[in-house]
Amino acid sequence: MSLPSHQPGTCRTLGVDSENVPQRGQFFPDSPPHSGTMRQEADKKWAAAAHSQPTTPKPDRFLELLSPARDADIGIAAIDHGADAVYIGGPAFSARANAGNPIADLERLIRHAHRFNARIFITLNTILRDDELEAARRMVWQVYEAGADALIIQDMGLLELDLPPIQLHASTQTDIRTPEKARFLQDVGLSQIVLARELDLQQIAAIRAATDAQRCTLEYFVHGALCVAYSGQCYISHAHTGRSANRGDCSQACRLPYQVLDAQGRFIAHDKHVLSMKDNNQSANLRALIDAGVRSFKIEGRYKDLGYVKNITAHYRQLLDVLIEDSETSAQPLARASSGRTRFFFTPDPLQNFQRGFTDYFTHGRQQDIGAFDTPKNPGQPIGWVTKVGANFVELETEDATTVLHNGDGLCYFDLQQELMGLAINRAERLAERGTNAWRVFPKDAIAGCKDLRKGTTLHRNRDMDWVRMLEKKSSERRIAIWLRLQEAADGLRLHATDEDGNTASAQVQLAHAAPKDEASAAQRLREALGALGDTLFSALDVALDLPRPWFVPASLAKQLRRDTIAALEATRRAAWQRLPRAQAVQPPAPYPEDTLSYLANVFNHKARDFYAKHGVKVIAAAYESHEEAGAVSLMITKHCVRYALSLCPKQAKGVTGVQGTIRAEPLTLVNGSEKLTLRFDCKPCEMHVVGKIKRPVLQQARARQHEAPLHFYTTRPQQGR
């Protein structure tokens, strides 16, 4: 039977509507297929939306998942896996020296992020020389014009430059540990501040109480590698190699093995990585961090690979979504800071990525087991033990019968000296005759090189090629919820689209009315054609046919109507996008909490000096990188205490019969080859100082280059030796 004839139609996009619609985070449940009463059902649903007054969460109720990106492709993957914001290095001046990105790549990432109302933060978080200030200023204008949402900074000299009205955030390098410091940074115009990783929940809450939640967002690291020092307070790399951590070029002396000697020269620990921390994992503390005032949850890892960013972003997206959904019936519901929901094609698992073991650090106070003292490498997860070592193979039994080994997997084990040894699997064979747990693997390298590998050795897997290959494929899909409604128009049909953020758009088709032969099947096909949004960033929660009479609409025309409507909606979203506001500094200038600054303040240019002087500081020393401190000073300040970790803390001995009073916080010495560092303990604030001095070759080399970029802190520079 032939279909009814119809007149060819054309589509045209109409203007933006301003209907009262559901707000972000508020969704209608999926509706059942429409029956003959489809118009009445649609009317009820749309009338409820039109006349309801949804409660829009206050600004301090939005939760931001902030993910790292080494490059634009990884940043796009982070957005696709649920990140509300991404932080990434610009062309220069990033605290990760080898993670710079050209403007064109940043523009590509920014365009993608803004489609979901996600944000891109550019890291300019190094201290700058005087001769670098103008280049930094120009770069800020470039990233601003590219559409970047915020700038993450350490150097306060930037606040004295002619910057665009881009929002400013405080880097972890600004070392925010006190309410006074946090309040000061808020009052000079920083809208988001990342707190020191060493803070506990009570300290975080105290900072929230001292600051304004409407003016300043608290950011906190929830996952990734931990620097043992307070951020911005580590100078060992510069002192020993001339490579400055505050300028993005850390040599990671904290990951080296050391001998630990007491005041009498006796060995306390031998070849232990006593300054190497386990990796941060706050998965169990998100609710408590929210209660303490944290609203931005930051994942560490701008050097990490694509698989890490996908997996860890997905992990925290799921955890935060549960908390957001649980709050929907509360008086102050939480909400996502960007648009859309993400569907994952894998189960996130933080244990699958490089990690040194996990700790939640000081969130609940000082803990004994926060160090990765045996190795700074990735030990992976134990999977079984060696049953036989052959001439070119190793046989093993897995703990779990479901464990499958793959060609290319990485195995490792600890030798008799507790050094981590590794072997890559060239070929893996299951020994079915011995059961599902038995395997024979042929390593890529010779067995002779596998030191201390013997029967009974526990084996770990630190690379699962099946997992790696899975994350190399498409592993997520992020969609923005929309509602579609088809209505009759004067000369045809009009399709309205409303998204979860309240944006609306519509398009119209000119079409003469024709009744379908089969009303029910025609309506179903029309709904399916209008809701087929697979190649867009949208997902239809409801397609309402708000029609007074049945219509036959050719599939090609329905498809074009849908495309034009979606194009109009995307244009509406682009037009609705707004930059984050730049906060204004309070006037008169807020006084800095102290009137004297040592080299620990990292003041490396005259603009930074002018900034602190304007805020009441009387004595301002130059940064350590200026080489004014040639003697022994604190090269690292850390909340981690080697004495406590080795059970040699006087506080631990307090009240212990026969031990109390016999242990004193005397200095210890760290030795690595010819390098020696002194550990001094400040027990009142419960902090450790790693003391040393700059190496002569580093000092000589720096002074030879001093004429290239002199530091203008003094009318006359103090002479060496005076």
Tab-separated table of C-alpha atoms in Angstrom, residues 83-292:
chain	number	residue	atom	x	y	z
A	83	ALA	CA	35.761	16.209	34.374
A	84	ASP	CA	34.122	19.539	35.172
A	85	ALA	CA	37.415	21.326	34.598
A	86	VAL	CA	40.896	20.536	33.295
A	87	TYR	CA	44.191	22.148	34.239
A	88	ILE	CA	46.892	22.184	31.589
A	89	GLY	CA	50.147	23.941	30.841
A	90	GLY	CA	50.291	26.832	28.397
A	91	PRO	CA	53.151	27.443	25.971
A	92	ALA	CA	55.581	28.282	28.817
A	93	PHE	CA	56.060	29.007	32.540
A	94	SER	CA	54.304	25.876	33.791
A	95	ALA	CA	55.407	23.994	36.899
A	96	ARG	CA	55.853	20.957	34.657
A	97	ALA	CA	58.689	22.073	32.387
A	98	ASN	CA	58.058	19.400	29.759
A	99	ALA	CA	54.284	19.748	29.604
A	100	GLY	CA	53.798	22.887	27.534
A	101	ASN	CA	51.113	23.227	24.868
A	102	PRO	CA	50.748	25.521	21.836
A	103	ILE	CA	47.839	27.964	21.671
A	104	ALA	CA	46.192	26.128	18.750
A	105	ASP	CA	45.952	22.936	20.801
A	106	LEU	CA	44.565	24.822	23.781
A	107	GLU	CA	41.887	26.392	21.578
A	108	ARG	CA	40.817	22.924	20.405
A	109	LEU	CA	40.533	21.702	23.984
A	110	ILE	CA	38.710	24.842	25.127
A	111	ARG	CA	36.104	24.551	22.368
A	112	HIS	CA	35.379	20.962	23.346
A	113	ALA	CA	35.168	21.734	27.069
A	114	HIS	CA	32.858	24.697	26.638
A	115	ARG	CA	30.322	22.542	24.797
A	116	PHE	CA	29.698	20.918	28.199
A	117	ASN	CA	30.127	24.134	30.208
A	118	ALA	CA	33.365	22.624	31.487
A	119	ARG	CA	36.320	24.910	32.193
A	120	ILE	CA	39.973	25.014	31.203
A	121	PHE	CA	42.522	26.357	33.672
A	122	ILE	CA	45.992	27.298	32.416
A	123	THR	CA	48.925	26.724	34.756
A	124	LEU	CA	51.373	29.618	34.990
A	125	ASN	CA	52.599	28.509	38.371
A	126	THR	CA	56.339	29.122	38.351
A	127	ILE	CA	58.294	32.001	39.842
A	128	LEU	CA	59.503	34.390	37.170
A	129	ARG	CA	62.641	36.414	36.607
A	130	ASP	CA	62.336	40.099	35.758
A	131	ASP	CA	63.243	39.387	32.147
A	132	GLU	CA	60.400	36.850	31.871
A	133	LEU	CA	57.561	39.065	33.081
A	134	GLU	CA	56.726	40.629	29.724
A	135	ALA	CA	56.702	37.259	27.937
A	136	ALA	CA	54.457	35.872	30.671
A	137	ARG	CA	52.097	38.841	30.333
A	138	ARG	CA	51.818	38.318	26.577
A	139	MET	CA	51.151	34.613	27.077
A	140	VAL	CA	48.328	35.364	29.520
A	141	TRP	CA	46.671	37.544	26.906
A	142	GLN	CA	47.073	34.776	24.329
A	143	VAL	CA	45.400	32.103	26.453
A	144	TYR	CA	42.670	34.562	27.465
A	145	GLU	CA	41.910	35.330	23.815
A	146	ALA	CA	41.901	31.579	23.140
A	147	GLY	CA	39.030	31.303	25.632
A	148	ALA	CA	40.785	29.945	28.745
A	149	ASP	CA	38.679	30.242	31.878
A	150	ALA	CA	41.257	30.798	34.591
A	151	LEU	CA	44.946	31.124	35.289
A	152	ILE	CA	46.657	29.153	38.074
A	153	ILE	CA	49.525	31.205	39.498
A	154	GLN	CA	52.254	31.112	42.125
A	155	ASP	CA	54.129	34.373	41.446
A	156	MET	CA	52.352	37.350	43.021
A	157	GLY	CA	54.261	39.630	40.682
A	158	LEU	CA	51.703	38.710	38.018
A	159	LEU	CA	49.083	40.684	39.951
A	160	GLU	CA	51.096	43.830	39.294
A	161	LEU	CA	51.022	43.372	35.508
A	162	ASP	CA	48.504	44.517	32.894
A	163	LEU	CA	46.569	41.260	32.670
A	164	PRO	CA	43.264	40.571	30.929
A	165	PRO	CA	40.204	40.086	33.153
A	166	ILE	CA	40.855	36.353	33.460
A	167	GLN	CA	39.965	34.635	36.714
A	168	LEU	CA	42.971	33.864	38.925
A	169	HIS	CA	43.507	30.761	41.061
A	170	ALA	CA	46.211	30.075	43.630
A	171	SER	CA	48.594	27.231	42.794
A	172	THR	CA	49.558	24.582	45.302
A	173	GLN	CA	52.996	26.266	45.187
A	174	THR	CA	51.579	29.192	47.188
A	175	ASP	CA	51.611	26.897	50.250
A	176	ILE	CA	48.223	27.645	51.825
A	177	ARG	CA	48.189	26.198	55.331
A	178	THR	CA	46.547	28.846	57.497
A	179	PRO	CA	43.220	30.737	57.548
A	180	GLU	CA	45.184	34.000	57.486
A	181	LYS	CA	47.051	33.102	54.282
A	182	ALA	CA	43.869	31.844	52.627
A	183	ARG	CA	41.939	34.985	53.560
A	184	PHE	CA	44.743	37.182	52.228
A	185	LEU	CA	44.808	35.419	48.850
A	186	GLN	CA	41.037	35.716	48.620
A	187	ASP	CA	41.217	39.448	49.403
A	188	VAL	CA	43.845	40.166	46.736
A	189	GLY	CA	41.591	38.703	44.053
A	190	LEU	CA	42.153	34.941	43.810
A	191	SER	CA	38.853	33.157	43.261
A	192	GLN	CA	39.984	29.573	43.881
A	193	ILE	CA	42.748	28.350	46.168
A	194	VAL	CA	44.191	24.854	46.439
A	195	LEU	CA	44.971	23.982	50.028
A	196	ALA	CA	48.119	22.285	51.263
A	197	ARG	CA	47.814	18.518	51.031
A	198	GLU	CA	48.963	18.185	54.635
A	199	LEU	CA	45.831	19.768	56.143
A	200	ASP	CA	43.348	17.747	58.165
A	201	LEU	CA	39.582	18.149	58.058
A	202	GLN	CA	39.464	20.531	61.018
A	203	GLN	CA	42.084	22.798	59.455
A	204	ILE	CA	40.197	22.814	56.156
A	205	ALA	CA	36.985	23.752	57.970
A	206	ALA	CA	38.803	26.571	59.779
A	207	ILE	CA	39.968	27.993	56.454
A	208	ARG	CA	36.432	27.757	55.085
A	209	ALA	CA	35.129	29.617	58.126
A	210	ALA	CA	37.701	32.395	57.626
A	211	THR	CA	36.905	32.890	53.927
A	212	ASP	CA	33.812	33.750	51.897
A	213	ALA	CA	32.292	30.774	50.081
A	214	GLN	CA	30.650	33.123	47.556
A	215	ARG	CA	33.985	34.746	46.666
A	216	CYS	CA	36.525	31.958	46.985
A	217	THR	CA	36.320	28.225	46.210
A	218	LEU	CA	38.407	25.732	48.189
A	219	GLU	CA	40.269	23.196	46.055
A	220	TYR	CA	41.914	20.057	47.427
A	221	PHE	CA	44.048	17.276	45.953
A	222	VAL	CA	42.187	13.978	46.165
A	223	HIS	CA	44.414	11.662	44.147
A	224	GLY	CA	47.902	11.151	42.771
A	225	ALA	CA	51.555	11.472	43.671
A	226	LEU	CA	52.438	13.271	46.896
A	227	CYS	CA	55.356	15.663	47.221
A	228	VAL	CA	56.789	15.136	50.680
A	229	ALA	CA	57.502	18.850	51.162
A	230	TYR	CA	54.999	21.602	51.608
A	231	SER	CA	54.468	22.724	48.030
A	232	GLY	CA	56.736	25.620	47.161
A	233	GLN	CA	58.969	24.861	50.141
A	234	CYS	CA	61.465	22.460	48.564
A	235	TYR	CA	64.854	23.631	47.293
A	236	ILE	CA	66.909	20.431	47.335
A	237	SER	CA	66.731	20.064	43.570
A	238	HIS	CA	68.036	23.577	42.985
A	239	ALA	CA	70.720	23.283	45.672
A	240	HIS	CA	72.101	20.028	44.267
A	241	THR	CA	71.526	20.362	40.521
A	242	GLY	CA	70.536	23.948	39.749
A	243	ARG	CA	67.109	22.694	38.620
A	244	SER	CA	64.388	24.566	40.506
A	245	ALA	CA	61.143	22.881	41.538
A	246	ASN	CA	59.599	26.351	41.762
A	247	ARG	CA	60.446	26.823	38.092
A	248	GLY	CA	59.038	23.485	36.947
A	249	ASP	CA	62.217	21.391	36.843
A	250	CYS	CA	62.398	19.204	39.952
A	251	SER	CA	65.045	16.432	40.057
A	252	GLN	CA	62.964	14.459	42.627
A	253	ALA	CA	65.587	13.965	45.306
A	254	CYS	CA	62.732	12.791	47.541
A	255	ARG	CA	62.498	9.527	45.591
A	256	LEU	CA	66.160	8.545	46.181
A	257	PRO	CA	67.332	5.882	48.672
A	258	TYR	CA	69.122	7.171	51.778
A	259	GLN	CA	71.097	5.872	54.717
A	260	VAL	CA	69.685	7.320	57.934
A	261	LEU	CA	72.249	7.962	60.698
A	262	ASP	CA	71.637	9.170	64.242
A	263	ALA	CA	73.624	11.820	66.115
A	264	GLN	CA	76.290	9.219	67.036
A	265	GLY	CA	76.679	8.047	63.433
A	266	ARG	CA	74.814	4.786	63.938
A	267	PHE	CA	72.672	3.411	61.113
A	268	ILE	CA	68.928	3.782	61.681
A	269	ALA	CA	67.862	2.737	58.170
A	270	HIS	CA	69.778	1.414	55.179
A	271	ASP	CA	68.968	2.312	51.558
A	272	LYS	CA	65.423	3.331	52.342
A	273	HIS	CA	63.405	5.884	50.388
A	274	VAL	CA	62.499	7.702	53.583
A	275	LEU	CA	61.332	10.872	51.811
A	276	SER	CA	59.118	9.014	49.312
A	277	MET	CA	55.394	9.081	50.049
A	278	LYS	CA	52.687	6.684	49.008
A	279	ASP	CA	50.152	8.082	46.575
A	280	ASN	CA	47.198	10.169	47.671
A	281	ASN	CA	43.737	8.573	47.589
A	282	GLN	CA	40.813	10.402	49.209
A	283	SER	CA	38.091	8.155	47.769
A	284	ALA	CA	36.721	7.386	51.237
A	285	ASN	CA	36.822	11.010	52.420
A	286	LEU	CA	34.836	12.906	49.783
A	287	ARG	CA	31.742	13.384	51.948
A	288	ALA	CA	33.873	14.632	54.841
A	289	LEU	CA	35.788	16.992	52.561
A	290	ILE	CA	32.520	18.414	51.237
A	291	ASP	CA	31.325	18.973	54.796
A	292	ALA	CA	34.604	20.739	55.582
